[in-house]
Coordinates of C-alpha atoms and ligand atoms in Angstrom, one line a residue:
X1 CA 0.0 0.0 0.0
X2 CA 1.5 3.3 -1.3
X3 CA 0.5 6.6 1.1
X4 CA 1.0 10.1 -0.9
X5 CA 1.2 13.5 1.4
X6 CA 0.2 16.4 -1.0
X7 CA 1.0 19.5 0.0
X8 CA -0.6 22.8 -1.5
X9 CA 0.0 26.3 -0.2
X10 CA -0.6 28.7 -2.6
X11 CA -3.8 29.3 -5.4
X12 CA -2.4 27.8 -8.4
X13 CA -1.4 24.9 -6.1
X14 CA -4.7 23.7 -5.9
X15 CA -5.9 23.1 -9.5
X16 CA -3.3 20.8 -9.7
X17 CA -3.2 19.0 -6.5
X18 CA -7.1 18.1 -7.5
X19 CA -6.7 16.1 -10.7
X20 CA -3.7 14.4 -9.0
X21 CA -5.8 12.9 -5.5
X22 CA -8.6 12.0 -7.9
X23 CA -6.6 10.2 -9.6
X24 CA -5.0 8.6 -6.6
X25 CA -8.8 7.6 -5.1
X26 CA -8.7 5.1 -8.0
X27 CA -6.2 3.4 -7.4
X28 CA -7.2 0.7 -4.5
X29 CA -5.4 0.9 -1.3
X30 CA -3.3 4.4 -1.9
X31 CA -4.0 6.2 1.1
X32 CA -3.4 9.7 0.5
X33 CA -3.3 13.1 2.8
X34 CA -3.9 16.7 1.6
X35 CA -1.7 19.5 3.9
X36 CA -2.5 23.4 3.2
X37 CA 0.6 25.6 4.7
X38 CA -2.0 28.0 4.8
X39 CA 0.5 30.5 2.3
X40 CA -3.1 31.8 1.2
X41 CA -5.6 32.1 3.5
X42 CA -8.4 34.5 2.4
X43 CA -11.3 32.8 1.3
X44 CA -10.9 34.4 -2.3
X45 CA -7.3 33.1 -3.0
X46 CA -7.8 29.6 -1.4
X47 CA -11.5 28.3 -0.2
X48 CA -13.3 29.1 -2.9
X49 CA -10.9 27.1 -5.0
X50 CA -11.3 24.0 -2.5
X51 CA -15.2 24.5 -3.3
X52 CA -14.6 24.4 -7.4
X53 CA -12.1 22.1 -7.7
X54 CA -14.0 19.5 -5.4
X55 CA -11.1 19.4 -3.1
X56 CA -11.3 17.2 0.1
X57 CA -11.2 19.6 3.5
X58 CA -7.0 19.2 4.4
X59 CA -6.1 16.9 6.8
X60 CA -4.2 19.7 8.3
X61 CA -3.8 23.0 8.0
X62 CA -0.4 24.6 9.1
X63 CA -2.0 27.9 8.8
X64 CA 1.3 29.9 7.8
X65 CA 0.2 33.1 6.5
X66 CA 1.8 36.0 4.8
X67 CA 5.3 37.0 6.1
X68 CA 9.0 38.2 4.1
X69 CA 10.4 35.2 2.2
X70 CA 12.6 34.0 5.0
X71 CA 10.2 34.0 8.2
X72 CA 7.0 31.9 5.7
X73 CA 9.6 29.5 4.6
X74 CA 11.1 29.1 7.9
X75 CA 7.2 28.4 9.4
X76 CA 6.1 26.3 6.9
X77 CA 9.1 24.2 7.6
X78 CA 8.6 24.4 11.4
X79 CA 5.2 23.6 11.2
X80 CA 5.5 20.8 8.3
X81 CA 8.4 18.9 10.6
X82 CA 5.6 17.2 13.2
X83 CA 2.9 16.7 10.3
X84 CA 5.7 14.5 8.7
X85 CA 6.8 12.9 12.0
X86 CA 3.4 12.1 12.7
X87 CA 1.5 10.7 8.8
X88 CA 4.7 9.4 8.0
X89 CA 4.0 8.7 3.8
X90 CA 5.9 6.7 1.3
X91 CA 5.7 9.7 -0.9
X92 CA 5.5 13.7 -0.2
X93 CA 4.0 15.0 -3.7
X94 CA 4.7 19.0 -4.4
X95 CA 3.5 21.0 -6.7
X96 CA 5.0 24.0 -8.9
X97 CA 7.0 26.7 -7.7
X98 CA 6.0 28.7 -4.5
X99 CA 7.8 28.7 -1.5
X100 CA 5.5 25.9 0.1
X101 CA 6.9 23.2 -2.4
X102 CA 10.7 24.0 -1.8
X103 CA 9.6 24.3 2.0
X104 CA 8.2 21.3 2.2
X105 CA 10.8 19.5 0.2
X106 CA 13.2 21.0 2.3
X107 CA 12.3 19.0 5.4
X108 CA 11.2 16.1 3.7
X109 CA 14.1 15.5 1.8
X110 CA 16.3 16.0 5.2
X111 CA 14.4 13.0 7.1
X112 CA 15.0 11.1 3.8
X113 CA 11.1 10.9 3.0
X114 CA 10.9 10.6 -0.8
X115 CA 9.6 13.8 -2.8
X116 CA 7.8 13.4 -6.2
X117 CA 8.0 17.2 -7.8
X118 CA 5.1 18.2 -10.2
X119 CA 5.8 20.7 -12.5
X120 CA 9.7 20.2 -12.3
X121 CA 12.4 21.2 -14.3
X122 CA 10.7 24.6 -15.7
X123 CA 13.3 26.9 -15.4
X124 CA 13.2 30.9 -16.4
X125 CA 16.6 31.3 -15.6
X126 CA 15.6 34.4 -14.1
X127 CA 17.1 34.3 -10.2
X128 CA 15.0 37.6 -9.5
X129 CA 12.2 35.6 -9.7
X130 CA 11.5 33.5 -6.0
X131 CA 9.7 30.7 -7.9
X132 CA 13.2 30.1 -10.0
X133 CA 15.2 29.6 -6.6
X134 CA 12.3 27.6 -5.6
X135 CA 12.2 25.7 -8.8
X136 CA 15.9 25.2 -8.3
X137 CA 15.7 23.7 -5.3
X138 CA 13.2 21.4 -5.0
X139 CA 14.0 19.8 -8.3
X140 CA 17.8 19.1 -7.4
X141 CA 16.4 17.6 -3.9
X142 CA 13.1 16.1 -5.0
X143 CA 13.7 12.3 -6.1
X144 CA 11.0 11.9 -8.6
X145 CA 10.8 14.7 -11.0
X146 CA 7.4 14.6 -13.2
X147 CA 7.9 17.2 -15.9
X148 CA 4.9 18.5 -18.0
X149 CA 6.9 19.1 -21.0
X150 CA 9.9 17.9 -23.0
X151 CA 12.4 21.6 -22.5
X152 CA 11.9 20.4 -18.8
X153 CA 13.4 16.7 -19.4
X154 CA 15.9 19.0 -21.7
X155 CA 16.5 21.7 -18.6
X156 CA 17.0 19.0 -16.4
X157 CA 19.6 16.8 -18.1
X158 CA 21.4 20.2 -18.7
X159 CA 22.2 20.4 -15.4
X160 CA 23.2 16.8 -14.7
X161 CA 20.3 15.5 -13.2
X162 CA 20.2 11.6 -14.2
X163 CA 17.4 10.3 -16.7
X164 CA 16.2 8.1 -14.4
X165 CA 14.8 10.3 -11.8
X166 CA 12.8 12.6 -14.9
X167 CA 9.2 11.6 -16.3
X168 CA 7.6 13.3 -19.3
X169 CA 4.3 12.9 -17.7
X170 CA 2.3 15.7 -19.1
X171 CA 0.2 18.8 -17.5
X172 CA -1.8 18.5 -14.5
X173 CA -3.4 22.0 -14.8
X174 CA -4.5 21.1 -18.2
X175 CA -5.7 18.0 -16.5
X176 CA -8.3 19.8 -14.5
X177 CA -9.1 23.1 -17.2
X178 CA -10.2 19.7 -19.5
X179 CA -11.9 17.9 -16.3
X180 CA -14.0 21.4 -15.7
X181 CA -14.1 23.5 -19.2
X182 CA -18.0 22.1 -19.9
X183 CA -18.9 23.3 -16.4
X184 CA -17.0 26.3 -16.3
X185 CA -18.7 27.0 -19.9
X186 CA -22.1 25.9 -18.9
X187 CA -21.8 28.9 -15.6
X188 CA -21.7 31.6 -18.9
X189 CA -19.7 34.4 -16.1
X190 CA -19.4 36.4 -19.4
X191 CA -23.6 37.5 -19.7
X192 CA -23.5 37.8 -15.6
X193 CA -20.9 40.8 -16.3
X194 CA -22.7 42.1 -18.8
X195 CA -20.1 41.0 -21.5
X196 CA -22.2 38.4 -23.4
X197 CA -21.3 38.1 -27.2
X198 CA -18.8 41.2 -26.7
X199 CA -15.4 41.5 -27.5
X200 CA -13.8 42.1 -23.7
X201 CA -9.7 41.2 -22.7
X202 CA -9.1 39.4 -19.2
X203 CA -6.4 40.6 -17.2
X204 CA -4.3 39.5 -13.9
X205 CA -0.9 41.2 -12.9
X206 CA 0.7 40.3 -9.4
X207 CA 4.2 39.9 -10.1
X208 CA 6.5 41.3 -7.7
X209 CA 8.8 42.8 -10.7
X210 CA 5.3 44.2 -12.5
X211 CA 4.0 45.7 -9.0
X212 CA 5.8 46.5 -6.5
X213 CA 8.1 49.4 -8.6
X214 CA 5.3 52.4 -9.3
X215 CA 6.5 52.9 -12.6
X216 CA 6.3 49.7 -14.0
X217 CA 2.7 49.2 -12.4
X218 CA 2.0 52.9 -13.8
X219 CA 3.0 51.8 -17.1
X220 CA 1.0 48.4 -17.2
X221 CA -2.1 50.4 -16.2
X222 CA -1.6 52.7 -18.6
X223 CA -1.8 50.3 -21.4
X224 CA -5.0 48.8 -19.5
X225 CA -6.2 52.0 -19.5
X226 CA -5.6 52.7 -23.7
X227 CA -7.8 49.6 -24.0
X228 CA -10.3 49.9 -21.4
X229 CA -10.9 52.7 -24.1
X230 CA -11.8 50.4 -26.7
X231 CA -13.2 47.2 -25.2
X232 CA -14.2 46.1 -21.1
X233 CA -11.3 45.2 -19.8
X234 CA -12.2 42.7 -17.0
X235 CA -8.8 42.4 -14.0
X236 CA -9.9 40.6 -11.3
X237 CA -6.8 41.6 -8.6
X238 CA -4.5 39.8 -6.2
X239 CA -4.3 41.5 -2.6
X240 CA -0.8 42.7 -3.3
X241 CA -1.9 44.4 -6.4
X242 CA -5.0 46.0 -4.9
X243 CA -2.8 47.5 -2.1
X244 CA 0.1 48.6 -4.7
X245 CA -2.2 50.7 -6.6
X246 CA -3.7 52.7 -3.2
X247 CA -0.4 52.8 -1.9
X248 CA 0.9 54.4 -5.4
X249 CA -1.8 56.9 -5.7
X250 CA -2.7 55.0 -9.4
X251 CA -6.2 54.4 -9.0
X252 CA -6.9 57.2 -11.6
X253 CA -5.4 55.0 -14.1
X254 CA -7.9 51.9 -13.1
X255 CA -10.8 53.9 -13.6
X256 CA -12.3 52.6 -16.7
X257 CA -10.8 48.8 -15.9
X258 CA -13.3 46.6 -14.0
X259 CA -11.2 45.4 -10.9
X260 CA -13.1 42.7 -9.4
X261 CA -12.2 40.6 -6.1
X262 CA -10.4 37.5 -6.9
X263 CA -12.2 35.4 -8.9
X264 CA -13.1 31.4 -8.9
X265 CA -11.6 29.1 -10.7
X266 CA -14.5 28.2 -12.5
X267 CA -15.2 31.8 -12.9
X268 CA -12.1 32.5 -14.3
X269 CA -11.6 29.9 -17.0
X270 CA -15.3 30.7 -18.3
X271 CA -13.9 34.3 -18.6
X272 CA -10.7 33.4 -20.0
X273 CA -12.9 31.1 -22.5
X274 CA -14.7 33.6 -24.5
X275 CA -12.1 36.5 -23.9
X276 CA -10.8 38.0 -26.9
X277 CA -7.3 38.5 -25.5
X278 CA -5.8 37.9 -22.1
X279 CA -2.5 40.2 -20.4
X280 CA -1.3 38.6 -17.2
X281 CA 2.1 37.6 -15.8
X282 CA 0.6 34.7 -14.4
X283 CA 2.5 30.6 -15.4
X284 CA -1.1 29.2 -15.3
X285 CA -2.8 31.5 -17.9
X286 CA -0.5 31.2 -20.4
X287 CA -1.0 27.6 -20.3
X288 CA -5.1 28.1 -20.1
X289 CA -4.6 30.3 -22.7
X290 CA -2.8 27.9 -25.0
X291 CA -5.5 24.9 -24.3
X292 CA -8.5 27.3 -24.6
X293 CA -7.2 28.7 -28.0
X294 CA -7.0 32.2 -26.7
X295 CA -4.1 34.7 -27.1
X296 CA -2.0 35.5 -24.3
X297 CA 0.1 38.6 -23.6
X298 CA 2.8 38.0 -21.5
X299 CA 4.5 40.7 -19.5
X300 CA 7.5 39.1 -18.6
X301 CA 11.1 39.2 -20.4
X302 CA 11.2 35.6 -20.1
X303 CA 8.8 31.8 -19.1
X304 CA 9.2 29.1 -17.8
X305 CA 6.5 28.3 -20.0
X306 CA 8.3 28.2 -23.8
X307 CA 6.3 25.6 -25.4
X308 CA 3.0 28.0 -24.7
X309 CA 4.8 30.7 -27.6
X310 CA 6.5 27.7 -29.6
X311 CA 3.4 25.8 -30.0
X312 CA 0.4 27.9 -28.1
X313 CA -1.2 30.9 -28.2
X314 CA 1.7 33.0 -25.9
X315 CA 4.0 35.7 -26.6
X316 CA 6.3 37.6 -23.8
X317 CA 5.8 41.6 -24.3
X318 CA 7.7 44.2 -22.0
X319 CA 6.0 45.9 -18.9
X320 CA 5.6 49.3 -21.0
X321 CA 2.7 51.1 -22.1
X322 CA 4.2 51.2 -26.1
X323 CA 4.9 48.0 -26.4
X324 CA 1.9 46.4 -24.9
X325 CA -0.3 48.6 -27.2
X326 CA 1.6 47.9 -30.2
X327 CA 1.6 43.9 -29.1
X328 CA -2.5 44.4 -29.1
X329 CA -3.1 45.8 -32.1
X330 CA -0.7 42.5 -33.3
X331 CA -3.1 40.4 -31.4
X332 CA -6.5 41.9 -33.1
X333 CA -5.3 42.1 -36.4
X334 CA -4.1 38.3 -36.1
X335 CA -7.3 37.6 -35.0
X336 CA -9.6 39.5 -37.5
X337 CA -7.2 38.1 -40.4
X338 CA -8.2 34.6 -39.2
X339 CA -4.4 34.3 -39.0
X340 CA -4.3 32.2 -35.4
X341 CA -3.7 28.7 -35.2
X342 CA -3.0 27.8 -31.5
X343 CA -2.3 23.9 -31.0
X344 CA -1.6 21.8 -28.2
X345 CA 1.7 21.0 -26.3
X346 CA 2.9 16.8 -26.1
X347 CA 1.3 15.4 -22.9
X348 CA -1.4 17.6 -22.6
X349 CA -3.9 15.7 -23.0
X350 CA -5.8 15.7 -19.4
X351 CA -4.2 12.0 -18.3
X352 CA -1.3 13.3 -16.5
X353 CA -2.4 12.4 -13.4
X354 CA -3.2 9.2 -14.2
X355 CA 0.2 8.9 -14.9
X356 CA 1.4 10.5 -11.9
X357 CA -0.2 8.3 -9.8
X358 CA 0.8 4.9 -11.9
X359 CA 4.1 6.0 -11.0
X360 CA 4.1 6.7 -7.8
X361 CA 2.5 3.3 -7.5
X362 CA 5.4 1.5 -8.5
X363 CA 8.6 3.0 -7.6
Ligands
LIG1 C1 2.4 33.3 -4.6 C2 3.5 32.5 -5.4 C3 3.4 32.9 -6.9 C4 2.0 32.6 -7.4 C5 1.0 33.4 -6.5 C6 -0.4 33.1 -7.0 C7 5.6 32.3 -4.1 C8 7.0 32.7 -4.0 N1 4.8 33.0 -5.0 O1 2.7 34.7 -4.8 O2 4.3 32.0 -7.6 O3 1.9 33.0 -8.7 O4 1.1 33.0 -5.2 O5 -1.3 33.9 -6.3 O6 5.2 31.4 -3.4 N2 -2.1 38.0 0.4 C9 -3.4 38.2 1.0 N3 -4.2 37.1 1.2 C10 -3.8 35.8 0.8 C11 -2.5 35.6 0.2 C12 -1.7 36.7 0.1 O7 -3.8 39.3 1.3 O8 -4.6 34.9 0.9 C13 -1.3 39.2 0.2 C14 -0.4 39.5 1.4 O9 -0.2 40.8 1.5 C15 0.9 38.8 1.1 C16 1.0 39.0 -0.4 O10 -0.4 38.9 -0.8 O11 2.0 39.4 1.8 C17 1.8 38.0 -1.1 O12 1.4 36.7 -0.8 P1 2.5 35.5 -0.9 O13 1.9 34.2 -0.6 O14 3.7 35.8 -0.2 O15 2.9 35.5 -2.5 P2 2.0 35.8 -3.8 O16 2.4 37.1 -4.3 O17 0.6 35.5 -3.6

């Protein structure tokens, strides 16, 4: 009998972790627990998410909270130690990049309890970015890496890590996006905003590099605001953003953007669906994007992401008002031309879970 301890902190955590202990339930006698650090807390940015996704209650809750980089890592470890001690699993699964997984992987990997890494090997090469320390990290600890696409099985034997701890297994968010799409579809959150049948762009920023400088966030907003002129421009906004903006003075510049609460995942995707552009500098939308066939702005110099521009529906633009604009007028051309033919990376397929959990199984 195999026992899997998942552990989720953050909101993109959970729409993979779901797919992932559903596909575990199938398989007879896995026992399996679910741990939330508690990284995200408010009922926006984590229950609601446990409500959509059809996510089991945690077994525990460490209940973490915000804090500087250093004093949430150093909790979550704390706190994860006895939970380990005590449920004591073959297997502690993470997932993606925030500072839960390399937490987690941290302690684990120290009391020699085998980590399986989801998402691993994605690399930005960008060290100003947390999640790339965190990617780096857990993946040179972690014992089982499970990569969603093939530049991750290339990124990791790059660095020496040997073949036999890497599996292509495919993409667990797309996993669930496939799993929920009809349902997300079927809640139509487009005519509820008033947006049915229109042309309208989605759009999330909470980047640390996008936000936290006032000039960069000034300039984002400006370009929001340039095309808030010509179609609804629908941003629901992460806590950090929403107090940036105040604590800027730019709330002038969000005037004629629609800033919403954080939004559920089911919300979000049936947004996302009929959108006729996204801008984010989000890692989950630009794969959404890719699946759902909708173009995706990027304002990053670099992802983690490549095959989403290779083979999806992605492109990076920089964090200025000029070169966003000029990237949308790009995008609407493309699109009135006819001339966009998004298609669909190796292993996305929505069995990656199933795969995951085969594996896990047996080694
Ligand atoms: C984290 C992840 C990031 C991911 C993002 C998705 C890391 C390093 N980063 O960033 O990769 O894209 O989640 O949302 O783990 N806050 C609240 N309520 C909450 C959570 C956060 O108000 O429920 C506010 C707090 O002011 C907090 C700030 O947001 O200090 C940042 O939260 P934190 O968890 O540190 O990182 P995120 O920016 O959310």
């Amino acid at each position: 009998m195999t026992s899997l301890l998942h552990v989720v902190g953050a909101r993109p955590n959970f729409m993979k972790v779901a797919p992932v202990l559903r596909a575990g339930a199938a398989i007879p006698g896995m026992r399996q627990y679910l741990v939330h650090t508690g990284q995200h807390y408010d009922a926006a940015m984590s229950d609601r998410f446990f409500t959509d996704l059809g996510l089991p209650t945690p077994d525990v809750n460490l209940g973490v909270g915000s804090g500087s980089h250093a004093v949430q890592t150093a909790r979550i470890m704390t706190e994860f130690e006895p939970v380990l001690d005590r449920l004591a699993p073959d297997w502690v699964v993470v997932y993606g990049d925030v500072n839960s997984t390399m937490a987690c992987t941290l302690v684990a990997s120290k009391k020699s309890v085998r980590v399986a890494h989801v998402e691993a090997g994605l690399r930005s090469r960008d060290r100003d970015m947390p999640e790339e320390i965190n990617r780096l990290v857990t993946d040179v600890l972690a014992d089982l890496l499970l990569t969603p696409s093939r530049d991750a099985n290339e990124n990791l034997a790059a660095e020496g890590v040997p073949s036999e701890r890497v599996h292509l297994v495919g993409n667990v968010m797309v996993d669930t996006l496939l799993h929920l799409r009809e349902k997300a579809r079927a809640l139509n959150a487009p005519e509820a905003h008033g947006l049915a049948g229109k042309a309208y762009a989605f759009c999330t920023f909470h980047r640390p590099s996008n936000v936290d400088h006032a000039g960069t966030l000034g300039e984002i907003l400006g370009a929001l605001d340039d095309l808030a002129k010509r179609m609804p421009v629908i941003f629901p906004i992460h806590p950090r953003t929403r107090q940036r903006i105040s604590e800027f003075g730019l709330g002038h510049l969000a005037e004629r953007v629609t800033l919403l609460d954080p939004l559920s995942y089911l919300d979000t995707v049936s947004l996302v669906d009929r959108s006729t552009l996204v801008l984010t500098d989000s890692g989950g939308l630009q794969e959404e994007t890719t699946v759902l066939g909708v173009p995706c702005l990027t304002a990053r110099p670099n992802t983690e992401r490549p095959v989403t521009i290779t083979e999806g529906t992605n492109r990076l633009v920089p964090s200025e008002r000029a070169g966003i604009n000029a990237a949308i007028e790009d995008v609407l051309r493309l699109r009135s031309n006819g001339g966009f033919r998004p298609g669909r990376p190796e292993g996305w397929d929505g069995r990656a879970s199933e795969r995951i959990v085969a594996l896990l199984d047996r080694v």
